[in-house]
Amino acid sequence: MTPLDDPALVRVLAADGTMAPTPAAERYLPLIDALTDAELETFYRDMVSIRAFDVQATNLQRQGQLALWPPSFGQEAAQVGSARAARAQDHIFPSYREHVVTRIRGVDPLDIIRLMRGLTHGGWDPTDPKNGNTHIYTLVLGAQTLHATGLAMGLVFDGKSGSGDPERDEAVIVYYGDGASSQGDVHEAMVFAASFQTPEVFFLQNNQWAISVPVATQSRSPLYKRGEGYGIPSLQVDGNDVLASYAVSKVALDEARAGGGPRAIEAMTYRMGAHTTSDDPTKYRTSDEEKAWAERDPIARMRAYLEGRGAPQQFFDDADAEGAALADDVRVRTNELGTIPRVHMFESVYSEAHALIQEEQRWLDDYEASMEGGAQ
Amino acid sequence: MPISRALNAGLRRALETDDRVLLMGEDIGPLGGVFRVTEGLQKDFGPRRVIDSPLAESGIVGTAIGLAMGGFKPVLEIQFDGFVFPAFDQITSQLAKITNRHEGGVRMPVVIRIPYGGHIGAVEHHQESPEAYFTHTAGLRVVSPSNANDAYWMMQQAIASPDPVIFLEPKAKYWQKGEVDTDKPALPLHASRIVRRGTDVTLVGHGAMVTTLLQAAALAESEGTSCEVIDLRSLSPVDYGPLLDSVRRTGRMVYAQEAPGFTSLGSEIAATVMEKAFFALEAPVLRVSGFDVPFPPAKLEGTYLPDADRILEAVDRSLAY
């Protein structure tokens, strides 16, 4: 049995875009039915736009404009569904390829570009309201699951969850991958989350490959079953089905926000591109496999569904144009990015003055000033 | 009062004065920590302020980062020096760099208390001196009190710091008594201090080694050599002012530490003093250290750890130049 045949899998849309709920999806159908046409169209536009951005960013890396790019190509549905399920007051902890999650929350995609170009180590301020409580990318696998859990513990301590007021209660959603699930920090995060009954959703995007190592090498059982071992209600969803991803995330976040403790979701998806622009997937996986997953493309699936509901061609053309505009805007603004002043290196290492840093900064200033013509 | 009680009193005062301060660690609740430093605090402040954590060091530090992001000021207890390494990534890759990665937008007022060092005859992983790992990491502050008054005040100063502080507690001295002035601190957190005046050789160290340096100075005095003793107190940043002033008067310096000598704090201080006070020196700065071996089985710790005699041997070598 392949994981996608597991009867416990939540799937609403079949790969051809027809409504074909699995038994596990039945309880979520009222949530799907409640979605408006505008919301459904937003899901689609989100996915199309970020794919255009992702392709553009990959090209920018190939052209030497970025040091690295981690593509999100193929994982759009899991990300859009989960991010659209979060409320404004919820806190988001991405890993490093949740490009559409950050965009939905308000982060400027150029902030990710700046990080991957080598201009920042973060890129945006999670405390700035315009960024929607979205934390910066973390490149150390799984480390952010503990940060998310700590923040969620604080929500419990401060009475910011479980009050019964869904307009006020807050929750945390943390993203990580199948590779990160092998990290000890993810284990410890789940132990702490269960111990303190945090209002938190662990959202695992199983894209089948940890760079070149398949998930089967890292886990003998479906990854969602690990959650049960911690006493965390867990399920598996078709991550290429944006409707199912939305529904399971909404229920899990609502339950966590209401004080029900942590939840875990394993979204079965596929990284259709490389892990990052540094690797070459043709060395470790077959074209047959890639072809099989391409037939489950999340955007094609949702497009077929919307076409079946009578969405006009103009809508799809507009969505494509919106994506192209985003990609063009990112290219233009990337080319306009300048450099950073050297003082940036010394700023923010500490919040308060540190004698050694101050001394080294003074030395560098004097050194630069002593150069012929002076430096910046 | 003993240093352990001074630390307890400092923690208590911080808990009283700032309701965003919380304590977290293994066995720190009803037990009061394996060294009883947190004794009675959970009873008085409750399990939400004084938290018995799961037994997971990376979890303790990693969740404290999230708590700090939520506006808390976590004070963590790592049970023993050798057990800090499971949390090493969260401390050095995450905690130390979070403020920098956020360009100042997110602060990390986290204190990590680590009982460290030898002299207690314990089993492996219970007697180590890991300070150089942390002083080597930008973004961390590292301090170590050597007496009760400093323990009381430096704890509160560390908690008040908006930066992460590695707070190294010399476990061998937990029961060493001293006067505590609860009205005002003697010094800022990052100042070094001359604890004994002398004219011939400057002796420098931190934590439990300060007691040993004072013993050596007393013995040297009986042999006619006058030693100045400086308690470093802050390991990052180092307050070089009193060290350089002193060595410019004495012309000689011996640095003593329990940690192995290779690429250690003593190496850094020796190099810096030689760079900045070269023409004042009558002899090279000498280091007295633990050996570059794993901390040995307890029955050999007396051989491994620098004692007054090894410090005096270095003093003699310095004077012979």
XYZ file of C-alpha atoms in Angstrom:
697
model
C 0.000 0.000 0.000
C 1.400 3.360 -0.959
C 0.736 6.110 1.551
C -1.687 7.845 -0.804
C -3.889 4.744 -0.712
C -4.189 4.805 3.060
C -7.908 4.871 3.906
C -7.130 7.270 6.736
C -5.920 9.893 4.234
C -8.076 13.002 4.007
C -8.703 13.939 0.387
C -11.582 15.870 -1.092
C -10.578 16.409 -4.691
C -9.430 13.569 -6.887
C -6.415 14.170 -9.081
C -8.722 14.973 -12.012
C -10.414 17.723 -10.014
C -13.680 15.935 -9.334
C -15.135 15.829 -5.850
C -14.332 12.372 -4.520
C -14.005 12.531 -0.739
C -12.249 9.714 1.034
C -14.062 8.273 4.057
C -11.749 10.246 6.319
C -12.780 13.457 4.555
C -16.499 13.139 5.241
C -16.418 15.143 8.465
C -14.767 18.065 6.701
C -17.271 18.419 3.864
C -19.447 21.043 5.584
C -16.350 23.272 5.815
C -15.709 22.808 2.103
C -19.336 23.488 1.259
C -19.169 26.717 3.248
C -16.365 28.124 1.136
C -17.494 30.922 -1.182
C -16.583 31.161 -4.829
C -14.339 34.085 -3.949
C -12.452 32.006 -1.383
C -12.020 29.118 -3.803
C -10.719 31.517 -6.417
C -8.341 33.039 -3.906
C -6.848 29.615 -3.191
C -6.218 29.146 -6.900
C -4.775 32.611 -7.432
C -2.479 32.150 -4.414
C -1.074 28.975 -5.896
C -0.645 30.310 -9.415
C 1.032 33.500 -8.234
C 3.539 31.819 -5.998
C 4.460 29.302 -8.669
C 5.245 32.155 -11.025
C 7.295 33.787 -8.286
C 9.060 30.515 -7.528
C 9.995 29.956 -11.170
C 11.221 33.528 -11.398
C 13.329 33.161 -8.255
C 14.822 29.904 -9.548
C 15.759 31.693 -12.753
C 17.245 34.581 -10.805
C 19.432 32.118 -8.948
C 20.537 30.514 -12.204
C 21.477 33.953 -13.448
C 23.642 34.610 -10.417
C 21.307 37.032 -8.697
C 20.705 34.774 -5.679
C 23.063 32.571 -3.691
C 20.467 29.830 -3.327
C 16.817 29.126 -3.935
C 14.645 26.517 -2.222
C 11.748 25.928 -4.631
C 8.201 25.472 -3.428
C 7.083 24.152 -6.846
C 4.505 21.431 -6.262
C 3.816 22.162 -2.607
C 1.473 25.100 -3.182
C -1.752 23.406 -2.069
C -0.501 22.259 1.326
C 0.833 25.735 2.022
C -2.122 27.727 0.739
C -4.681 25.516 2.446
C -2.983 25.681 5.829
C -2.118 29.384 5.666
C -5.630 30.390 4.587
C -6.984 28.374 7.525
C -5.077 30.487 10.062
C -6.660 33.498 11.693
C -5.003 36.905 11.685
C -4.017 36.570 15.341
C -2.289 33.220 14.837
C 1.483 32.879 14.794
C 3.352 31.340 11.886
C 6.728 29.592 12.084
C 7.913 28.651 8.606
C 10.860 26.475 7.734
C 12.483 27.863 4.564
C 10.322 27.145 1.542
C 6.930 28.389 2.759
C 6.953 31.193 0.230
C 3.200 31.396 -0.239
C 2.527 31.089 3.472
C 4.584 34.201 4.126
C 2.971 36.016 1.184
C -0.533 35.250 2.443
C 0.429 36.664 5.820
C 1.665 39.894 4.263
C 5.429 39.434 4.002
C 6.884 41.053 0.884
C 8.331 38.248 -1.309
C 11.335 40.478 -1.881
C 12.222 39.957 1.766
C 12.839 36.287 0.940
C 14.852 37.339 -2.094
C 17.042 39.555 0.096
C 17.743 36.607 2.392
C 18.665 34.310 -0.482
C 20.742 37.052 -2.107
C 22.909 37.382 0.974
C 21.710 40.769 2.142
C 20.149 39.621 5.413
C 19.978 36.649 7.763
C 16.268 37.114 8.225
C 14.579 39.569 5.967
C 11.543 40.748 7.828
C 10.458 41.761 11.297
C 7.911 39.334 12.718
C 6.853 41.950 15.256
C 5.806 44.361 12.482
C 2.019 43.987 12.138
C 2.229 44.054 8.361
C 3.982 40.691 8.446
C 1.090 38.886 10.053
C 2.906 37.351 13.037
C 5.103 35.455 10.627
C 8.543 34.511 11.866
C 11.622 34.458 9.676
C 12.932 31.392 7.898
C 15.087 28.972 9.874
C 17.675 26.988 7.949
C 18.599 24.573 10.750
C 16.145 21.739 10.284
C 13.462 21.501 12.917
C 14.930 24.152 15.230
C 11.869 26.333 14.756
C 9.521 23.647 16.059
C 10.879 24.340 19.549
C 10.578 28.093 19.126
C 6.980 27.670 18.032
C 6.290 25.425 20.984
C 7.815 27.926 23.400
C 5.727 30.733 21.983
C 2.663 28.513 22.275
C 3.556 27.734 25.896
C 3.593 31.459 26.520
C 0.118 31.769 25.002
C -1.084 29.241 27.562
C 0.663 31.067 30.412
C -0.805 34.399 29.304
C -4.322 33.025 28.861
C -4.255 33.937 25.179
C -5.789 30.642 24.116
C -8.596 28.482 25.379
C -10.722 31.403 26.590
C -13.596 30.293 24.403
C -13.487 33.465 22.334
C -12.370 32.478 18.827
C -12.002 36.121 17.839
C -9.355 36.579 20.512
C -7.745 33.205 21.116
C -4.412 32.628 19.441
C -2.708 29.540 18.056
C 0.620 28.678 16.462
C 1.287 26.739 13.278
C 4.785 25.478 12.613
C 6.008 24.118 9.287
C 8.679 21.505 8.793
C 9.476 18.704 6.402
C 9.904 14.966 6.308
C 13.666 15.368 6.592
C 13.332 17.616 9.636
C 11.103 15.039 11.274
C 14.245 12.968 11.849
C 15.718 15.755 13.968
C 15.721 15.442 17.737
C 14.333 18.938 18.139
C 11.057 17.877 16.521
C 10.776 15.077 19.056
C 11.481 17.435 21.938
C 9.030 19.985 20.559
C 6.283 17.395 20.517
C 7.149 16.270 24.043
C 6.944 19.850 25.314
C 3.802 20.563 23.287
C 2.064 17.546 24.756
C 3.344 18.276 28.263
C 2.078 21.848 28.247
C -0.921 21.243 25.949
C 0.095 24.056 23.673
C -2.307 25.651 21.171
C -0.234 24.530 18.236
C -0.422 22.730 14.922
C 2.606 20.813 13.694
C 2.320 20.989 9.913
C 4.634 18.497 8.271
C 4.955 18.775 4.511
C 6.083 15.357 3.411
C 7.546 16.143 0.008
C 8.996 12.622 -0.154
C 12.669 13.572 -0.273
C 15.154 14.916 2.283
C 17.462 16.253 -0.392
C 18.460 12.879 -1.880
C 17.196 10.542 0.829
C 13.666 9.176 0.398
C 11.240 9.322 3.264
C 11.056 5.521 3.364
C 14.669 5.448 4.549
C 13.862 7.759 7.436
C 10.619 6.284 8.636
C 9.270 2.756 8.618
C 5.778 3.991 9.371
C 3.767 6.957 8.084
C 5.095 10.065 9.766
C 1.711 11.214 11.052
C 1.548 8.117 13.240
C 4.449 9.446 15.275
C 2.228 12.202 16.644
C -0.025 9.670 18.300
C 2.952 8.425 20.290
C 3.154 11.802 21.988
C -0.569 11.883 22.661
C -1.052 14.440 19.894
C -4.084 13.835 17.653
C -2.623 13.453 14.177
C -3.784 12.841 10.655
C -2.637 12.594 7.102
C -3.970 14.747 4.314
C -3.444 14.884 0.573
C -1.220 17.923 0.477
C -1.834 18.442 -3.221
C -5.516 18.988 -2.484
C -5.904 22.576 -1.372
C -9.441 22.041 -0.119
C -8.521 19.120 2.104
C -5.406 20.931 3.337
C -7.522 23.941 4.221
C -10.178 21.928 6.011
C -7.914 19.802 8.186
C -5.814 22.832 9.102
C -8.850 24.900 10.008
C -10.235 22.212 12.289
C -6.852 21.575 13.897
C -6.175 25.277 14.468
C -9.675 25.853 15.839
C -9.278 22.955 18.249
C -5.825 24.096 19.334
C -6.961 27.706 19.720
C -9.895 26.566 21.837
C -7.575 24.877 24.316
C -7.650 21.335 22.963
C -3.883 21.019 22.902
C -1.553 20.401 19.977
C -2.432 18.754 16.687
C -0.241 17.267 13.982
C -0.880 17.125 10.258
C 1.174 15.288 7.678
C 0.516 16.734 4.236
C 1.479 14.275 1.513
C 2.939 16.317 -1.287
C 5.864 16.342 -3.655
C 8.721 18.675 -4.274
C 8.581 18.771 -8.065
C 11.809 20.727 -8.322
C 15.137 20.344 -6.598
C 15.596 20.561 -2.832
C 17.495 23.737 -3.520
C 19.198 25.057 -6.593
C 22.353 23.359 -5.282
C 21.204 19.825 -5.958
C 20.261 17.729 -8.975
C 17.251 15.478 -8.475
C 17.956 13.522 -11.647
C 20.787 11.845 -9.743
C 18.497 10.320 -7.121
C 14.957 9.924 -8.447
C 13.282 8.585 -11.536
C 11.414 10.425 -14.248
C 8.572 7.925 -13.775
C 8.155 9.095 -10.224
C 8.218 12.730 -11.220
C 5.686 12.051 -13.949
C 3.352 10.262 -11.547
C 3.419 13.218 -9.178
C 3.044 15.729 -11.980
C -0.304 14.072 -12.673
C -1.304 15.075 -9.157
C -0.295 18.691 -9.687
C -2.147 20.788 -7.109
C -2.782 23.705 -9.435
C -4.070 21.579 -12.312
C -6.326 19.756 -9.881
C -7.876 22.933 -8.521
C -8.179 24.401 -11.989
C -10.131 21.356 -13.168
C -12.364 21.655 -10.137
C -13.055 25.343 -10.755
C -13.678 24.695 -14.445
C -16.165 22.053 -13.422
C -17.929 24.691 -11.328
C -18.118 26.949 -14.354
C -15.267 29.379 -13.756
C -14.715 31.310 -16.998
C -11.496 31.297 -18.994
C -11.075 34.954 -18.143
C -10.597 34.079 -14.480
C -7.724 31.729 -15.295
C -6.176 34.239 -17.650
C -6.396 36.907 -14.965
C -4.783 34.601 -12.414
C -1.924 33.886 -14.814
C -1.510 37.587 -15.474
C -1.435 38.286 -11.740
C 1.319 35.716 -11.313
C 3.298 37.131 -14.208
C 3.002 40.608 -12.728
C 4.303 39.402 -9.382
C 7.220 37.650 -11.041
C 8.050 40.718 -13.129
C 7.861 42.969 -10.094
C 10.225 40.702 -8.161
C 12.707 40.626 -11.050
C 12.688 44.401 -11.388
C 13.074 44.988 -7.678
C 15.755 42.322 -7.322
C 17.835 44.101 -9.913
C 17.418 47.324 -7.977
C 18.690 45.875 -4.689
C 21.841 47.564 -3.519
C 24.422 46.393 -1.074
C 24.594 46.794 2.677
C 26.820 49.103 4.717
C 29.555 47.378 6.683
C 28.169 48.740 9.946
C 25.332 46.271 9.442
C 27.726 43.463 10.398
C 28.189 44.906 13.881
C 24.672 46.081 14.536
C 22.233 43.867 16.377
C 24.766 41.242 17.468
C 23.817 42.343 20.955
C 20.988 44.550 22.157
C 23.315 46.421 24.483
C 26.847 47.577 23.775
C 29.503 44.846 23.892
C 33.081 46.014 24.405
C 34.720 43.650 21.913
C 32.288 44.402 19.092
C 32.653 48.144 19.679
C 36.421 47.896 19.631
C 36.458 45.889 16.397
C 34.047 48.268 14.718
C 36.229 51.231 15.674
C 39.291 49.419 14.363
C 37.631 48.698 11.044
C 36.498 52.305 10.701
C 40.061 53.510 11.282
C 41.457 50.878 8.931
C 39.060 51.784 6.141
C 39.742 55.479 6.688
C 43.470 54.819 6.367
C 43.037 53.276 2.916
C 43.823 55.457 -0.023
C 40.764 57.470 -0.883
C 38.946 55.917 2.036
C 36.297 53.245 1.741
C 32.622 53.565 2.484
C 25.033 33.476 53.191
C 26.249 30.611 50.975
C 26.463 31.242 47.239
C 23.601 28.803 46.569
C 21.325 30.810 48.880
C 22.485 34.079 47.354
C 21.545 32.768 43.928
C 18.200 31.682 45.330
C 17.653 35.126 46.814
C 18.617 36.782 43.543
C 16.183 34.595 41.624
C 13.468 35.288 44.168
C 13.937 39.030 43.891
C 13.833 38.857 40.090
C 10.635 36.814 40.216
C 9.113 39.365 42.598
C 10.055 42.455 40.646
C 9.214 41.289 37.110
C 6.269 39.014 36.443
C 7.644 38.155 32.988
C 10.543 36.301 34.607
C 10.047 32.558 34.747
C 12.313 29.682 35.708
C 12.494 26.430 33.775
C 14.617 23.332 34.090
C 14.779 19.742 35.187
C 13.814 19.051 38.811
C 13.760 22.731 39.789
C 10.251 22.596 41.256
C 9.494 20.650 44.455
C 13.046 19.298 44.569
C 14.531 22.777 44.222
C 17.146 21.647 41.701
C 19.863 19.083 42.338
C 21.864 21.817 44.104
C 18.728 23.319 45.717
C 19.354 26.705 44.145
C 15.633 27.047 43.289
C 14.443 25.633 46.594
C 11.057 26.976 47.708
C 10.536 29.113 44.606
C 7.881 26.950 42.987
C 6.020 26.798 46.285
C 5.930 30.581 46.456
C 5.549 31.501 42.784
C 3.633 28.519 41.431
C 4.244 26.010 38.652
C 3.683 28.587 35.888
C 6.602 30.720 37.080
C 8.879 27.896 38.200
C 8.500 25.110 35.680
C 9.645 21.533 35.942
C 10.466 20.782 32.332
C 10.659 17.483 30.484
C 14.145 16.010 30.560
C 15.341 17.519 27.301
C 18.012 20.183 27.168
C 17.494 21.276 23.565
C 13.809 21.483 24.378
C 14.464 23.657 27.405
C 16.555 26.167 25.475
C 14.529 25.995 22.256
C 11.208 26.596 23.956
C 12.768 29.385 26.031
C 13.578 31.110 22.731
C 9.896 30.956 21.838
C 8.927 32.165 25.285
C 11.281 35.106 24.906
C 9.683 35.855 21.541
C 6.423 36.023 23.477
C 7.802 38.581 25.919
C 8.937 36.325 28.744
C 12.342 36.389 30.443
C 13.221 32.727 30.923
C 15.913 31.702 33.379
C 16.958 28.147 32.610
C 18.789 25.602 34.675
C 21.011 23.062 32.961
C 21.584 20.414 35.574
C 25.320 19.959 34.997
C 27.991 21.389 32.707
C 28.391 18.234 30.636
C 24.673 18.122 29.888
C 24.614 21.457 28.105
C 25.800 19.940 24.848
C 22.465 18.435 23.787
C 21.311 22.078 23.763
C 24.420 23.368 22.021
C 22.751 23.983 18.664
C 19.853 25.860 20.186
C 22.297 28.001 22.201
C 24.934 28.744 19.589
C 23.006 28.571 16.290
C 19.694 29.910 17.522
C 19.684 31.795 20.834
C 22.951 33.624 20.149
C 21.898 34.705 16.663
C 18.192 35.403 16.911
C 18.586 39.125 17.642
C 21.117 39.503 14.846
C 18.985 37.557 12.365
C 16.055 39.804 13.213
C 18.187 42.934 12.896
C 17.278 43.852 16.440
C 13.540 43.338 16.122
C 13.449 40.362 18.469
C 15.404 40.289 21.708
C 16.504 37.259 23.670
C 16.563 38.012 27.410
C 17.341 34.407 28.300
C 19.645 33.338 31.131
C 21.114 29.836 31.096
C 22.412 28.781 34.488
C 25.063 26.071 34.343
C 26.713 24.617 37.449
C 30.252 24.043 36.210
C 33.721 22.927 37.153
C 35.400 20.302 39.281
C 36.354 19.844 42.939
C 33.304 17.772 43.867
C 34.514 14.265 43.009
C 31.645 13.570 40.635
C 31.320 11.086 37.785
C 31.862 11.898 34.126
C 30.023 14.792 32.454
C 29.588 16.422 35.879
C 32.822 18.429 36.307
C 33.495 20.269 33.062
C 34.378 23.860 32.206
C 32.739 24.621 28.850
C 33.133 28.395 28.937
C 35.270 28.741 25.798
C 32.557 27.178 23.625
C 30.272 30.019 24.616
C 32.743 32.906 24.731
C 33.638 31.919 21.157
C 30.054 32.531 20.050
C 29.075 36.090 19.192
C 25.704 37.055 20.564
C 26.174 35.397 23.932
C 27.311 37.026 27.126
C 29.106 34.797 29.623
C 29.594 35.520 33.306
C 30.666 33.644 36.416
C 30.420 34.887 40.009
C 32.972 33.781 42.574
C 31.293 34.975 45.771
C 27.883 35.352 47.368
C 27.436 39.069 46.808
C 28.233 38.744 43.132
C 26.003 35.683 42.880
C 23.075 37.672 44.255
C 23.576 40.742 42.098
C 24.965 39.234 38.910
C 21.958 36.911 38.758
C 19.594 39.873 38.793
C 21.750 41.823 36.328
C 21.869 38.852 33.973
C 18.096 38.493 34.085
C 17.699 42.210 33.382
C 19.981 41.991 30.345
C 18.152 42.067 26.999
C 20.825 39.698 25.636
C 21.271 35.977 26.306
C 23.589 35.306 29.237
C 25.389 32.059 29.994
C 25.579 32.127 33.783
C 28.288 29.770 34.996
C 27.919 28.816 38.647
C 31.055 27.395 40.308
C 29.390 24.378 41.845
C 32.314 23.655 44.154
C 31.590 26.974 45.871
C 27.816 26.676 46.295
C 28.336 26.294 50.036
C 30.977 29.007 50.409
C 29.586 31.761 52.599
C 29.958 35.489 52.138
C 28.364 38.813 52.966
C 25.559 39.997 50.703
C 24.610 43.656 50.456
C 20.997 43.550 49.294
C 20.775 47.343 48.895
C 22.926 47.959 45.877
C 25.257 46.112 43.513
C 28.989 46.670 43.886
C 29.702 46.563 40.160
C 28.026 46.324 36.769
C 27.622 42.827 35.304
C 30.594 43.070 32.942
C 33.249 44.569 35.207
C 36.305 42.721 36.418
C 37.474 43.396 39.945
C 40.716 43.471 41.901
C 40.139 41.315 44.968
C 43.643 41.551 46.421
C 46.258 44.201 45.871
C 49.845 43.276 45.082
C 52.897 44.597 43.313
C 54.912 41.718 41.824
C 52.626 39.458 39.780
C 49.039 39.788 38.563
C 46.977 36.621 39.022
C 43.711 36.395 37.063
C 40.900 33.847 37.020
C 37.188 33.344 37.459
C 34.700 31.285 39.427
C 36.092 28.704 41.807
C 39.644 29.496 40.697
C 39.505 32.866 42.458
C 39.657 31.063 45.817
C 42.678 29.109 44.646
C 44.364 32.272 43.403
C 43.865 33.898 46.798
C 45.372 30.832 48.474
C 48.355 31.066 46.143
C 48.701 34.789 46.832
C 48.712 34.168 50.579
C 51.396 31.509 50.214
C 53.433 33.753 47.939
C 53.177 36.549 50.480
C 54.768 34.271 53.082
C 57.651 33.797 50.648
C 58.014 37.510 50.055
C 56.183 37.817 46.730
C 53.304 40.259 46.461
C 50.511 39.040 44.135
C 47.571 41.041 42.862
C 44.450 38.912 42.297
C 41.756 39.826 39.763
C 38.372 38.162 39.508
C 37.373 38.301 35.860
C 33.604 37.983 36.645
C 32.631 38.586 33.019
C 34.028 36.152 30.450
C 32.334 37.847 27.483
C 32.893 40.689 27.173
C 36.143 40.770 29.150
C 36.750 43.972 31.076
C 40.443 44.435 30.258
C 40.887 47.771 32.035
C 41.800 46.491 35.496
C 43.922 43.676 33.981
C 45.969 46.025 31.843
C 46.342 48.585 34.617
C 47.531 45.852 36.922
C 50.008 44.297 34.526
C 51.424 47.734 33.772
C 52.202 47.980 37.497
C 53.448 44.426 38.080
C 54.879 43.554 34.660
C 53.764 39.954 35.075
C 50.562 37.954 34.679
C 49.491 34.392 35.399
C 46.077 33.247 34.237
C 44.538 30.218 35.960
C 41.564 28.165 34.830
C 40.125 24.690 35.259
C 39.395 24.372 31.550
C 41.940 22.777 29.197
C 44.460 25.328 27.997
C 44.367 24.910 24.235
C 42.265 27.666 22.581
C 40.832 28.593 25.936
C 39.754 31.837 27.574
C 43.236 32.005 29.113
C 44.757 31.789 25.634
C 42.665 34.727 24.494
C 43.461 36.849 27.515
C 47.182 36.073 27.332
C 47.269 37.073 23.671
C 45.321 40.266 24.230
C 47.413 41.363 27.208
C 50.571 40.737 25.210
C 49.188 42.793 22.317
C 48.102 45.693 24.475
C 50.726 45.811 27.214
C 53.750 44.272 25.532
C 56.228 46.918 26.655
C 55.031 46.686 30.256
C 55.661 42.954 30.446
C 58.753 41.592 32.165
C 57.747 38.011 31.297
C 55.297 36.291 28.961
C 51.787 35.879 30.266
C 51.668 32.352 31.639
C 48.681 30.042 31.770
C 47.886 27.463 34.400
C 45.154 25.182 33.111
C 43.535 21.828 33.224
C 45.249 19.414 30.863
C 44.063 18.866 27.302
C 42.395 15.599 28.133
C 38.796 14.743 28.930
C 38.071 15.638 32.542
C 39.567 12.610 34.288
C 37.879 10.155 36.638
C 37.259 11.848 39.975
C 40.145 10.128 41.758
C 42.486 12.017 39.435
C 40.814 15.413 39.577
C 43.262 16.615 42.208
C 46.047 15.986 39.722
C 44.150 17.537 36.835
C 42.912 20.744 38.462
C 45.263 23.673 38.980
C 45.982 24.161 42.675
C 47.886 26.814 44.604
C 51.168 24.980 44.087
C 50.810 24.910 40.299
C 49.956 28.592 40.329
C 53.008 29.312 42.492
C 55.187 27.329 40.110
C 54.011 29.645 37.329
C 54.634 32.668 39.543
C 58.200 31.462 40.061
C 58.675 30.922 36.325
C 57.377 34.421 35.664
C 59.695 35.962 38.223
C 62.654 34.067 36.760
C 62.502 35.975 33.467
